[in-house]
Coordinates of C-alpha atoms in Angstrom, one line a residue:
Chain D
M1 CA 60.5 47.0 26.7
T2 CA 61.4 44.1 24.5
G3 CA 61.7 40.4 25.0
S4 CA 63.4 38.0 25.3
E5 CA 64.7 35.5 27.7
G6 CA 64.1 32.7 25.1
P7 CA 61.4 30.1 25.2
L8 CA 59.8 29.5 28.6
E9 CA 58.2 26.1 29.3
I10 CA 54.5 26.6 30.4
G11 CA 53.6 22.9 30.8
R12 CA 53.3 19.4 29.5
F13 CA 50.4 17.3 28.3
T14 CA 50.1 13.7 27.3
F15 CA 47.7 13.2 24.4
T16 CA 46.0 9.9 25.2
R17 CA 44.0 8.1 22.5
D18 CA 40.8 9.0 24.4
E19 CA 41.7 12.7 24.6
I20 CA 42.5 12.8 20.9
L21 CA 39.2 11.1 20.0
R22 CA 37.1 13.3 22.4
F23 CA 38.4 16.6 21.0
A24 CA 38.2 15.5 17.4
R25 CA 34.7 14.1 17.6
D26 CA 33.5 17.5 18.8
F27 CA 35.6 19.8 16.5
D28 CA 37.6 18.0 13.8
P29 CA 36.1 14.6 12.9
Q30 CA 38.4 13.9 9.9
P31 CA 39.0 10.1 9.6
F32 CA 42.7 10.3 10.7
H33 CA 41.5 12.0 14.0
V34 CA 38.5 9.8 14.9
D35 CA 38.8 6.4 13.2
E36 CA 41.8 4.3 14.1
A37 CA 41.5 1.9 11.1
A38 CA 41.1 4.8 8.7
A39 CA 44.0 6.5 10.3
A40 CA 46.2 3.4 9.9
A41 CA 45.4 3.4 6.2
S42 CA 46.0 7.1 5.7
H43 CA 49.3 8.8 4.9
F44 CA 49.7 9.4 8.7
G45 CA 49.8 5.7 9.3
G46 CA 47.9 5.9 12.6
L47 CA 45.7 8.1 14.8
V48 CA 46.9 11.7 15.1
A49 CA 45.6 14.6 17.2
S50 CA 43.8 17.5 15.5
G51 CA 46.2 20.4 15.1
W52 CA 43.6 22.6 16.9
H53 CA 43.7 20.2 19.9
T54 CA 47.5 21.0 20.2
V55 CA 46.9 24.7 19.8
C56 CA 44.0 24.8 22.4
T57 CA 46.1 22.8 24.8
W58 CA 48.8 25.4 24.5
M59 CA 46.3 28.1 25.5
G60 CA 45.0 26.2 28.4
L61 CA 48.5 25.8 29.8
F62 CA 49.3 29.4 29.0
V63 CA 46.3 30.8 31.0
R64 CA 47.0 28.5 33.9
A65 CA 50.7 29.6 34.0
N66 CA 49.6 33.3 34.2
G67 CA 47.2 33.5 37.1
A68 CA 46.4 37.0 38.6
A69 CA 48.4 38.2 41.6
A70 CA 46.7 37.5 44.9
G71 CA 44.6 40.2 46.6
L72 CA 43.3 42.0 43.6
P73 CA 39.6 43.0 43.5
P74 CA 37.3 40.7 41.4
D75 CA 36.8 43.3 38.7
H76 CA 40.5 44.0 38.2
P77 CA 41.4 43.3 34.5
A78 CA 44.2 40.9 35.7
V79 CA 41.5 38.8 37.4
L80 CA 38.8 39.1 34.6
S81 CA 41.3 38.4 31.9
P82 CA 44.8 37.5 33.1
V83 CA 46.2 37.0 29.5
G84 CA 43.8 39.5 28.0
V85 CA 42.4 39.4 24.5
G86 CA 44.0 38.2 21.3
F87 CA 44.2 40.2 18.0
G88 CA 45.3 37.3 15.9
L89 CA 47.9 34.7 15.1
E90 CA 50.3 34.3 12.2
V91 CA 52.5 31.7 10.6
L92 CA 50.9 28.8 12.5
K93 CA 52.7 25.6 11.5
W94 CA 52.1 21.9 12.4
P95 CA 55.4 20.5 11.2
A96 CA 54.9 17.0 12.6
P97 CA 51.9 15.0 13.9
V98 CA 51.0 14.4 17.6
R99 CA 50.2 10.7 18.2
A100 CA 48.5 8.8 21.0
D101 CA 50.5 8.8 24.2
D102 CA 52.9 11.5 23.0
T103 CA 53.9 13.8 25.8
I104 CA 54.2 17.3 24.4
V105 CA 56.1 20.2 26.1
F106 CA 54.7 23.7 25.5
F107 CA 56.6 27.0 25.3
T108 CA 56.1 30.7 25.0
E109 CA 58.6 33.4 24.1
V110 CA 58.1 37.2 24.1
L111 CA 59.4 38.7 20.9
E112 CA 58.2 42.2 21.8
A113 CA 56.2 43.8 24.6
R114 CA 55.2 47.5 24.7
P115 CA 52.6 49.6 26.6
S116 CA 49.3 50.1 24.8
G117 CA 49.1 53.6 23.4
T118 CA 45.4 53.9 24.0
R119 CA 44.7 51.8 27.1
P120 CA 46.8 52.6 30.2
G121 CA 47.7 49.6 32.3
W122 CA 47.7 47.2 29.3
T123 CA 50.6 45.7 27.4
I124 CA 50.7 44.6 23.8
Y125 CA 52.6 41.4 23.3
H126 CA 54.0 39.7 20.3
R127 CA 54.9 36.1 21.1
R128 CA 56.4 33.0 19.4
N129 CA 54.8 29.9 20.9
S130 CA 55.7 26.4 20.3
A131 CA 55.3 22.7 21.3
R132 CA 57.7 19.8 21.1
R133 CA 57.7 16.1 21.5
Q134 CA 60.1 15.0 24.3
D135 CA 62.6 14.0 21.6
G136 CA 62.7 17.7 20.6
T137 CA 60.7 17.4 17.3
E138 CA 58.6 20.6 17.0
V139 CA 54.9 19.8 16.4
L140 CA 53.5 23.3 16.6
S141 CA 54.7 26.9 16.3
F142 CA 52.8 30.2 15.9
E143 CA 53.1 33.9 16.5
L144 CA 50.4 35.5 18.7
R145 CA 49.6 39.2 19.2
H146 CA 47.5 40.0 22.3
M147 CA 46.9 42.7 24.8
A148 CA 47.1 41.8 28.5
P149 CA 46.9 43.6 31.8
A150 CA 50.4 44.9 32.6
P151 CA 52.2 43.0 35.4
T152 CA 50.9 44.3 38.7
S153 CA 53.9 43.5 40.9
Chain M
M1 CA 34.8 7.6 0.0
P2 CA 35.6 11.2 -0.8
D3 CA 34.0 12.7 -3.9
I4 CA 35.7 16.1 -3.8
F5 CA 39.3 16.4 -4.9
F6 CA 42.0 19.0 -5.4
E7 CA 40.9 19.7 -9.0
D8 CA 37.4 20.8 -7.7
F9 CA 38.6 23.9 -5.9
I10 CA 38.5 26.9 -8.3
I11 CA 40.5 30.0 -7.5
G12 CA 38.1 32.9 -6.7
E13 CA 35.1 30.7 -5.8
V14 CA 33.2 31.9 -2.8
K15 CA 30.7 29.7 -1.0
T16 CA 28.9 29.8 2.3
F17 CA 28.3 26.6 4.4
G18 CA 26.3 25.5 7.4
S19 CA 25.3 27.3 10.5
H20 CA 26.0 26.8 14.2
Q21 CA 24.2 28.5 17.1
V22 CA 26.7 28.9 19.9
S23 CA 25.3 28.0 23.3
R24 CA 26.3 29.5 26.7
E25 CA 27.0 26.0 27.9
E26 CA 29.5 25.2 25.2
I27 CA 31.3 28.5 25.7
I28 CA 31.7 27.7 29.4
A29 CA 32.7 24.1 28.8
F30 CA 35.3 25.0 26.2
A31 CA 36.7 27.8 28.2
G32 CA 36.9 25.8 31.4
E33 CA 39.2 23.4 29.6
F34 CA 41.2 25.5 27.2
D35 CA 40.9 29.2 28.2
P36 CA 39.8 29.6 31.8
Q37 CA 39.7 33.3 32.0
P38 CA 36.6 34.6 33.9
M39 CA 35.5 36.8 30.9
H40 CA 34.7 33.5 29.1
L41 CA 33.1 31.8 32.1
D42 CA 31.0 34.2 33.9
E43 CA 28.4 36.8 32.8
A44 CA 29.4 39.5 35.3
A45 CA 33.1 39.1 34.5
G46 CA 32.4 39.2 30.8
K47 CA 30.4 42.4 31.2
A48 CA 33.2 44.1 33.1
S49 CA 35.9 42.9 30.6
L50 CA 37.0 44.4 27.4
L51 CA 34.7 42.0 25.5
G52 CA 31.6 43.7 27.0
G53 CA 29.8 40.4 27.8
M54 CA 30.6 36.8 28.4
A55 CA 32.1 35.8 25.0
A56 CA 33.6 32.6 23.5
S57 CA 37.3 32.1 23.7
G58 CA 38.9 33.0 20.3
W59 CA 40.3 29.4 20.3
H60 CA 36.8 28.1 20.7
S61 CA 36.0 30.1 17.5
C62 CA 38.8 28.4 15.8
A63 CA 37.4 25.0 16.9
I64 CA 33.9 25.9 15.8
L65 CA 35.3 27.0 12.4
M66 CA 37.1 23.7 12.0
R67 CA 33.8 21.8 12.7
L68 CA 32.0 24.0 10.1
I69 CA 34.8 23.3 7.6
C70 CA 34.5 19.5 8.3
D71 CA 30.7 19.4 8.0
G72 CA 30.6 21.9 5.1
F73 CA 32.9 20.1 2.7
L74 CA 36.0 18.6 4.2
L75 CA 34.6 15.2 5.3
R76 CA 33.6 14.7 1.7
T77 CA 37.0 15.8 0.4
A78 CA 40.2 13.8 0.0
G79 CA 41.8 15.9 2.7
M80 CA 45.3 15.0 3.9
G81 CA 45.7 17.5 6.8
S82 CA 47.1 21.0 7.0
P83 CA 50.6 22.3 7.2
G84 CA 49.4 25.4 8.9
V85 CA 47.5 28.7 9.1
T86 CA 49.0 31.8 7.5
E87 CA 46.9 34.2 9.6
N88 CA 43.9 34.2 11.9
K89 CA 42.3 37.4 13.0
W90 CA 39.7 37.8 15.8
L91 CA 37.6 40.7 14.7
A92 CA 34.5 40.6 16.9
P93 CA 33.5 38.8 20.0
I94 CA 31.1 35.8 19.8
F95 CA 28.3 35.8 22.4
P96 CA 25.8 33.1 23.5
D97 CA 23.1 32.4 20.9
D98 CA 25.1 34.0 18.1
V99 CA 24.5 32.0 14.9
L100 CA 27.6 31.5 12.8
T101 CA 28.0 30.5 9.2
M102 CA 31.3 29.7 7.4
R103 CA 32.3 31.6 4.2
R104 CA 35.0 29.9 2.1
T105 CA 37.0 31.7 -0.5
V106 CA 39.6 29.7 -2.6
L107 CA 42.7 32.0 -2.8
E108 CA 45.3 29.8 -4.3
S109 CA 45.8 26.2 -5.6
R110 CA 49.1 24.5 -6.5
T111 CA 50.2 20.9 -7.2
S112 CA 53.1 19.4 -5.2
K113 CA 56.3 18.4 -7.1
S114 CA 57.5 16.2 -4.3
K115 CA 54.1 14.5 -3.6
P116 CA 52.3 14.1 -7.0
E117 CA 49.3 12.5 -5.2
M118 CA 48.3 15.8 -3.7
G119 CA 47.9 19.5 -4.1
L120 CA 47.8 22.4 -1.7
V121 CA 44.8 24.7 -1.6
T122 CA 44.9 28.0 0.3
F123 CA 41.5 29.2 1.6
R124 CA 40.2 32.2 3.4
F125 CA 37.6 31.0 5.9
E126 CA 35.4 33.5 7.7
L127 CA 32.9 33.1 10.6
V128 CA 30.0 35.3 9.7
K129 CA 27.1 36.5 11.9
P130 CA 23.5 37.0 10.6
D131 CA 24.1 40.8 10.4
K132 CA 27.1 40.1 8.1
T133 CA 29.7 41.0 10.8
V134 CA 32.8 38.9 10.2
A135 CA 33.8 37.6 13.7
M136 CA 36.9 35.8 12.6
S137 CA 39.0 35.5 9.4
Q138 CA 41.5 32.8 8.7
V139 CA 43.8 32.0 5.9
C140 CA 44.7 28.3 5.9
V141 CA 46.4 25.8 3.6
I142 CA 44.9 22.3 3.2
M143 CA 46.6 19.3 1.5
I144 CA 44.1 17.6 -0.8
G145 CA 44.3 14.4 -2.8
R146 CA 44.3 14.7 -6.6
R147 CA 41.7 13.0 -8.7
N148 CA 44.5 12.3 -11.3
P149 CA 47.7 12.0 -9.3
G150 CA 50.7 13.3 -11.1
A151 CA 48.8 14.6 -14.2
R152 CA 50.5 17.5 -15.7
L153 CA 48.6 20.7 -15.6
A154 CA 49.4 23.5 -18.1

């Protein structure tokens, strides 16, 4: 089984000033992520979101877009871990910054999907994921390899 | 003001920075927002999952690594952001109370022709547990301001 039906939208998120500051103060307090005056004086010319904030937001939307089918027992892998475990990511790029009040649209695309050779009922996925501003400018892309419970329907 | 510049990163140098003890509460708080799979939120679900116990989201590990990079050296460095990450591998689950340090290896360093005020440094960053297990390994490029912008290097 191989992909692909092209990029599928998984959700949208508006990066408010407060959201950008909250994430960056916890995880990435570089001046252009946490200090508006320093950001204005930097080569970015204003406050920008941590690249990891964009990536983590992608994951939050991806998980919420892939809930388990109803009626499964609580210890079913599709309930415990609907999108499973990741092996790693490659060629992650942040080609343009995300600024306060940008609404970002998030996508996923299956490049390849194949049954796990060692774990029956699991599928190994290779995806290309991305995010764009509403004007189409890409702000994030990366390839992800992960193993998820095979579709139950 | 930064006191570490592009010229200060020597290819092959390996250094270890900081430490962070991961709490159950932060695992749950992060996962609730960014990776709400039960294996990251609930002890029983974690135990029944492939992870073998309630473990941090791999994306949480990336965020913890970023914080260790910031506190270790980047906030003192003339950092200008990152164009991206070449690869990131999740090698072992991170459980509540695990203590993580960050190991940094300088892999590559090059000046920019189009932007003489900066250079690009490629690092390998690893999250290491006290028993030396590497939980995560990342290769990342960071743009760093030059002490002597535009100076010609042999």
